[in-house]
Short mmCIF file of C-alpha atoms in Angstrom, two decimals:
data_model
loop_
_atom_site.label_atom_id
_atom_site.label_comp_id
_atom_site.label_asym_id
_atom_site.label_seq_id
_atom_site.Cartn_x
_atom_site.Cartn_y
_atom_site.Cartn_z
CA UNK L 159 95.49 64.11 89.40
CA UNK L 160 94.22 64.50 85.82
CA UNK L 161 96.31 64.52 82.70
CA UNK L 162 95.80 64.67 78.97
CA UNK L 163 98.01 62.39 77.04
CA UNK L 164 99.19 63.78 73.74
CA UNK L 165 101.20 61.84 71.34
CA UNK L 166 104.18 64.01 70.55
CA UNK L 167 107.79 63.54 69.30
CA UNK L 168 109.12 63.91 72.76
CA UNK L 169 106.46 61.53 74.12
CA UNK L 170 105.46 64.01 77.00
CA UNK L 171 102.23 63.89 79.05
CA UNK L 172 100.67 67.37 79.17
CA UNK L 173 98.91 68.24 82.44
CA UNK L 174 95.45 69.96 81.99
CA UNK L 175 94.75 70.52 85.61
CA UNK L 176 96.99 71.87 88.41
CA UNK L 177 96.57 71.47 92.12
CA UNK L 178 97.32 74.37 94.46
CA UNK L 179 98.12 72.80 97.78
CA UNK L 180 98.08 76.18 99.44
CA UNK L 181 97.44 75.69 103.28
CA UNK L 182 96.49 72.07 103.02
CA UNK L 183 99.51 71.33 105.44
CA UNK L 184 97.42 73.02 108.14
CA UNK L 185 94.29 70.89 108.14
CA UNK L 186 93.13 72.03 111.65
CA UNK L 187 93.23 75.66 110.69
CA UNK L 188 91.18 75.77 107.53
CA UNK L 189 88.12 77.32 109.22
CA UNK L 190 90.22 79.90 111.06
CA UNK L 191 92.21 80.74 107.88
CA UNK L 192 88.99 81.20 105.93
CA UNK L 193 87.70 83.61 108.56
CA UNK L 194 90.98 85.58 108.74
CA UNK L 195 91.31 85.89 104.89
CA UNK L 196 87.61 86.89 104.67
CA UNK L 197 88.10 89.65 107.30
CA UNK L 198 91.23 90.74 105.50
CA UNK L 199 89.45 90.85 102.07
CA UNK L 200 86.71 92.98 103.55
CA UNK L 201 89.09 95.36 105.11
CA UNK L 202 90.98 95.88 101.80
CA UNK L 203 87.73 96.36 99.83
CA UNK L 204 86.24 98.73 102.46
CA UNK L 205 89.40 100.80 103.02
CA UNK L 206 90.16 101.38 99.39
CA UNK L 207 86.54 101.88 98.35
CA UNK L 208 86.23 104.54 101.00
CA UNK L 209 89.30 106.33 99.63
CA UNK L 210 87.89 106.17 96.09
CA UNK L 211 84.54 107.57 97.25
CA UNK L 212 86.24 110.36 99.33
CA UNK L 213 88.40 111.56 96.45
CA UNK L 214 85.33 111.69 94.16
CA UNK L 215 82.98 113.53 96.50
CA UNK L 216 85.14 116.01 98.39
CA UNK L 217 85.98 119.14 96.29
CA UNK L 218 89.18 119.70 98.27
CA UNK L 219 90.54 116.44 97.05
CA UNK L 220 90.35 117.24 93.39
CA UNK L 221 94.08 117.31 93.00
CA UNK L 222 96.52 115.14 91.20
CA UNK L 223 97.79 113.63 94.37
CA UNK L 224 94.22 112.27 95.24
CA UNK L 225 93.55 111.20 91.69
CA UNK L 226 96.51 108.93 91.78
CA UNK L 227 95.62 107.81 95.18
CA UNK L 228 92.20 106.85 93.95
CA UNK L 229 93.87 104.92 91.02
CA UNK L 230 96.00 103.17 93.54
CA UNK L 231 93.12 102.18 95.61
CA UNK L 232 91.38 100.76 92.48
CA UNK L 233 94.46 98.84 91.70
CA UNK L 234 94.66 97.37 95.17
CA UNK L 235 91.12 96.06 94.91
CA UNK L 236 91.74 94.53 91.58
CA UNK L 237 95.03 92.95 92.58
CA UNK L 238 93.75 91.28 95.74
CA UNK L 239 90.57 90.11 93.81
CA UNK L 240 92.81 88.10 91.52
CA UNK L 241 94.16 85.94 94.37
CA UNK L 242 92.05 86.12 97.63
CA UNK L 243 88.87 84.78 96.21
CA UNK L 244 90.53 81.68 94.96
CA UNK L 245 92.17 81.18 98.30
CA UNK L 246 88.77 81.49 100.03
CA UNK L 247 87.16 79.04 97.57
CA UNK L 248 89.96 76.54 98.17
CA UNK L 249 89.70 76.81 101.91
CA UNK L 250 85.90 76.51 101.90
CA UNK L 251 85.48 73.55 99.38
CA UNK L 252 88.87 71.94 100.03
CA UNK L 253 88.88 71.52 96.22
CA UNK L 254 92.34 72.78 95.33
CA UNK L 255 92.27 71.94 91.62
CA UNK L 256 92.52 74.60 88.91
CA UNK L 257 92.71 74.10 85.16
CA UNK L 258 95.78 75.21 83.29
CA UNK L 259 93.70 77.79 81.37
CA UNK L 260 92.39 79.24 84.71
CA UNK L 261 95.94 79.28 86.11
CA UNK L 262 97.33 81.09 83.11
CA UNK L 263 94.53 83.78 83.32
CA UNK L 264 95.18 84.27 87.02
CA UNK L 265 98.95 84.58 86.52
CA UNK L 266 98.48 86.97 83.62
CA UNK L 267 96.15 89.27 85.39
CA UNK L 268 98.38 89.15 88.53
CA UNK L 269 101.45 89.99 86.50
CA UNK L 270 99.75 92.82 84.55
CA UNK L 271 98.45 94.38 87.76
CA UNK L 272 101.87 93.95 89.39
CA UNK L 273 103.43 95.93 86.42
CA UNK L 274 100.69 98.61 86.77
CA UNK L 275 101.55 99.03 90.41
CA UNK L 276 105.21 99.56 89.49
CA UNK L 277 104.50 102.27 86.96
CA UNK L 278 101.76 103.79 89.13
CA UNK L 279 104.14 104.16 92.10
CA UNK L 280 106.64 105.91 89.74
CA UNK L 281 103.99 108.28 88.57
CA UNK L 282 102.96 109.07 92.13
CA UNK L 283 106.66 109.75 92.95
CA UNK L 284 107.01 112.01 90.08
CA UNK L 285 103.81 113.93 90.92
CA UNK L 286 105.05 114.54 94.47
CA UNK L 287 108.33 115.52 93.18
CA UNK L 288 106.65 118.21 90.99
CA UNK L 289 104.48 119.31 93.81
CA UNK L 290 107.40 119.95 96.18
CA UNK L 291 110.15 120.94 93.91
CA UNK L 292 108.17 123.21 91.74
CA UNK L 293 104.78 123.97 93.50
CA UNK L 294 104.19 127.06 91.31
CA UNK L 295 104.57 125.11 88.18
CA UNK L 296 102.60 122.01 89.35
CA UNK L 297 99.18 123.15 88.01
CA UNK L 298 100.78 123.72 84.68
CA UNK L 299 102.65 120.46 84.56
CA UNK L 300 100.15 118.06 86.21
CA UNK L 301 97.11 119.11 84.36
CA UNK L 302 94.04 116.77 84.39
CA UNK L 303 94.85 115.63 80.83
CA UNK L 304 98.42 114.81 81.73
CA UNK L 305 97.24 113.03 84.96
CA UNK L 306 94.73 110.92 82.88
CA UNK L 307 97.43 110.09 80.36
CA UNK L 308 99.91 109.00 83.05
CA UNK L 309 97.16 106.97 84.79
CA UNK L 310 96.16 105.17 81.55
CA UNK L 311 99.70 104.63 80.63
CA UNK L 312 100.49 102.91 83.95
CA UNK L 313 97.52 100.61 83.50
CA UNK L 314 98.18 99.48 79.98
CA UNK L 315 102.17 99.59 79.86
CA UNK L 316 102.64 96.20 81.34
CA UNK L 317 100.07 94.27 79.25
CA UNK L 318 102.44 93.34 76.33
CA UNK L 319 105.30 92.22 78.40
CA UNK L 320 103.35 90.20 80.93
CA UNK L 321 100.90 88.63 78.34
CA UNK L 322 104.09 87.51 76.41
CA UNK L 323 105.72 86.24 79.51
CA UNK L 324 102.54 84.27 80.73
CA UNK L 325 102.25 82.81 77.10
CA UNK L 326 105.87 81.74 77.19
CA UNK L 327 105.58 80.05 80.71
CA UNK L 328 102.44 78.03 79.76
CA UNK L 329 103.98 77.02 76.43
CA UNK L 330 106.40 74.88 78.41
CA UNK L 331 105.43 71.15 78.95
CA UNK L 332 104.17 70.13 82.49
CA UNK L 333 104.84 66.49 82.85
CA UNK L 334 103.29 64.29 85.54
CA UNK L 335 103.83 66.43 88.59
CA UNK L 336 100.87 68.78 88.83
CA UNK L 337 100.86 69.80 92.55
CA UNK L 338 102.40 72.95 93.78
CA UNK L 339 102.86 73.98 97.40
CA UNK L 340 101.49 77.46 96.66
CA UNK L 341 98.11 79.24 97.03
CA UNK L 342 98.03 80.92 93.58
CA UNK L 343 99.61 80.68 90.24
CA UNK L 344 102.88 82.59 90.48
CA UNK L 345 105.99 82.36 88.26
CA UNK L 346 108.52 80.38 90.57
CA UNK L 347 106.14 77.54 91.73
CA UNK L 348 104.76 77.16 88.30
CA UNK L 349 108.24 76.93 86.57
CA UNK L 350 109.04 74.13 89.13
CA UNK L 351 106.37 72.10 87.45
CA UNK L 352 107.88 72.34 83.93
CA UNK L 353 109.73 69.43 82.44
CA UNK L 354 113.46 69.60 82.26
CA UNK L 355 115.90 72.54 83.20
CA UNK L 356 114.25 75.97 83.09
CA UNK L 357 117.53 77.65 83.96
CA UNK L 358 118.14 78.72 80.33
CA UNK L 359 114.78 80.68 80.53
CA UNK L 360 115.61 82.49 83.68
CA UNK L 361 116.90 85.56 81.66
CA UNK L 362 113.53 86.02 80.08
CA UNK L 363 111.98 86.54 83.47
CA UNK L 364 114.90 88.78 84.58
CA UNK L 365 114.31 90.93 81.48
CA UNK L 366 110.58 91.27 82.17
CA UNK L 367 111.30 92.16 85.78
CA UNK L 368 113.75 94.80 84.60
CA UNK L 369 111.30 96.23 82.16
CA UNK L 370 108.44 96.52 84.48
CA UNK L 371 110.07 96.93 87.97
CA UNK L 372 113.71 98.17 87.62
CA UNK L 373 112.85 101.16 85.30
CA UNK L 374 110.12 102.41 87.47
CA UNK L 375 112.08 101.93 90.69
CA UNK L 376 115.04 103.95 89.29
CA UNK L 377 112.50 106.79 88.30
CA UNK L 378 111.28 106.62 91.97
CA UNK L 379 114.71 106.80 93.32
CA UNK L 380 115.43 109.84 91.18
CA UNK L 381 112.22 111.62 92.21
CA UNK L 382 112.73 111.06 95.88
CA UNK L 383 116.45 112.14 95.65
CA UNK L 384 115.31 115.42 94.16
CA UNK L 385 112.55 115.62 96.79
CA UNK L 386 115.07 114.98 99.71
CA UNK L 387 117.46 117.62 98.28
CA UNK L 388 114.64 120.07 98.10
CA UNK L 389 113.45 119.36 101.62
CA UNK L 390 116.75 119.77 103.07
CA UNK L 391 116.89 123.36 101.78
CA UNK L 392 113.67 124.29 103.65
CA UNK L 393 113.72 125.96 107.02
CA UNK L 394 114.03 123.37 109.89
CA UNK L 395 110.45 123.90 111.08
CA UNK L 396 109.11 122.80 107.61
CA UNK L 397 111.24 119.84 107.10
CA UNK L 398 109.46 117.52 109.56
CA UNK L 399 106.11 118.31 107.97
CA UNK L 400 107.49 117.64 104.33
CA UNK L 401 109.11 114.42 105.32
CA UNK L 402 105.98 113.10 107.03
CA UNK L 403 103.87 113.92 103.90
CA UNK L 404 106.08 111.92 101.59
CA UNK L 405 107.57 109.24 103.81
CA UNK L 406 104.27 107.14 103.81
CA UNK L 407 104.42 106.79 100.08
CA UNK L 408 108.18 105.88 100.11
CA UNK L 409 107.29 103.12 102.73
CA UNK L 410 104.67 101.67 100.43
CA UNK L 411 107.40 101.67 97.65
CA UNK L 412 109.91 99.83 99.78
CA UNK L 413 107.46 97.15 100.98
CA UNK L 414 106.29 96.36 97.46
CA UNK L 415 109.62 96.40 95.56
CA UNK L 416 111.45 94.82 98.44
CA UNK L 417 109.23 91.74 98.67
CA UNK L 418 108.90 91.51 94.83
CA UNK L 419 112.68 91.65 94.34
CA UNK L 420 113.29 88.95 96.92
CA UNK L 421 110.67 86.75 95.33
CA UNK L 422 111.73 86.99 91.67
CA UNK L 423 115.43 87.91 91.66
CA UNK L 424 117.00 85.83 94.40
CA UNK L 425 119.06 82.81 93.38
CA UNK L 426 117.03 79.64 92.35
CA UNK L 427 119.09 77.64 94.90
CA UNK L 428 117.49 79.64 97.75
CA UNK L 429 114.02 79.07 96.57
CA UNK L 430 111.88 76.91 98.93
CA UNK L 431 108.02 76.23 98.77
CA UNK L 432 107.62 77.66 102.41
CA UNK L 433 109.62 80.83 101.73
CA UNK L 434 107.95 81.46 98.40
CA UNK L 435 104.52 81.05 99.90
CA UNK L 436 105.39 83.39 102.86
CA UNK L 437 106.78 86.12 100.63
CA UNK L 438 103.84 85.90 98.22
CA UNK L 439 101.49 86.07 101.15
CA UNK L 440 103.30 89.25 102.33
CA UNK L 441 102.92 91.32 99.06
CA UNK L 442 99.53 89.80 97.92
CA UNK L 443 97.65 90.00 101.18
CA UNK L 444 99.48 91.78 103.99
CA UNK L 445 100.83 94.75 102.11
CA UNK L 446 97.46 95.68 100.39
CA UNK L 447 95.74 95.47 103.91
CA UNK L 448 98.01 98.17 105.25
CA UNK L 449 98.38 100.37 102.21
CA UNK L 450 95.26 102.44 102.68
CA UNK L 451 96.42 103.26 106.29
CA UNK L 452 99.96 103.93 105.24
CA UNK L 453 99.66 105.89 102.08
CA UNK L 454 96.16 107.34 102.29
CA UNK L 455 94.65 107.47 105.76
CA UNK L 456 97.69 109.16 107.11
CA UNK L 457 97.09 111.96 104.74
CA UNK L 458 95.60 115.06 106.60
CA UNK L 459 93.39 115.72 103.43
CA UNK L 460 91.82 112.28 103.36
CA UNK L 461 91.30 112.41 107.16
CA UNK L 462 89.59 115.64 107.02
CA UNK L 463 87.39 114.53 104.11
CA UNK L 464 86.56 111.39 106.16
CA UNK L 465 85.59 113.47 109.17
CA UNK L 466 83.27 115.65 107.16
CA UNK L 467 81.61 112.59 105.56
CA UNK L 468 81.01 111.00 108.96
CA UNK L 469 79.53 114.22 110.32
CA UNK L 470 77.16 114.33 107.39
CA UNK L 471 76.05 110.73 108.10
#
């Protein structure tokens, strides 16, 4: 454990290096975990990269839905690259130390990309709402310029809030205890290392979550409520097809927002290192692994484009 002693009015020792214990409680499984996470990382990179390539090369996929799918796949690659490489390095070298600056950078990028996912899922829901509720007006509403503006807005909207939140968290004092039973720098485990009672700061976290998660989630619910109402008015023969087209995206939404809500908004008294680690593992590793299969590779347009690409090869 390394500390930097600073003479301050409150006589507090400031930690300059943290230790991410991660999976150190499973010493006999380090090699197996490294192999499993390596395979998962390759699957996520390959699956999402394939979707990006298909949407760029196939002329039939030059539509708003596939443009946003490509953005979502790019986001998944970025998000998982913030956490998984650090996990792999820790498992391979058994050196679990991380500087406070690196920890802050990891948290900041993770939170910004998480906010981007919230907004992008809301944009995708809106696009699908326009497509099914007003198909004749869709080309006029979802123009390439509008799609680009919505995508850029999704990527940058969370930057001010999450940068400010990260700055606030790391402005706290971390005294003496510098080990956290987690595998990356997330808000709940890092706040546990702060000196004193952080209960007074909980509203700040809640406000940030409401801004970047609750508002997009409400917009998603509104979009899908309208979609469901429209589908129910369709002939029975077309309902099943319409529901199958949009249910995959709704499943991705529920997986992401469900796990994030449990992680950040459940009472502090119910927090435990094991539960936090399991939930974080779910939405940082498990969900991105299945998202390409759920939201993209079940799409008939993507499947057909993949088939044509394989035939050319």
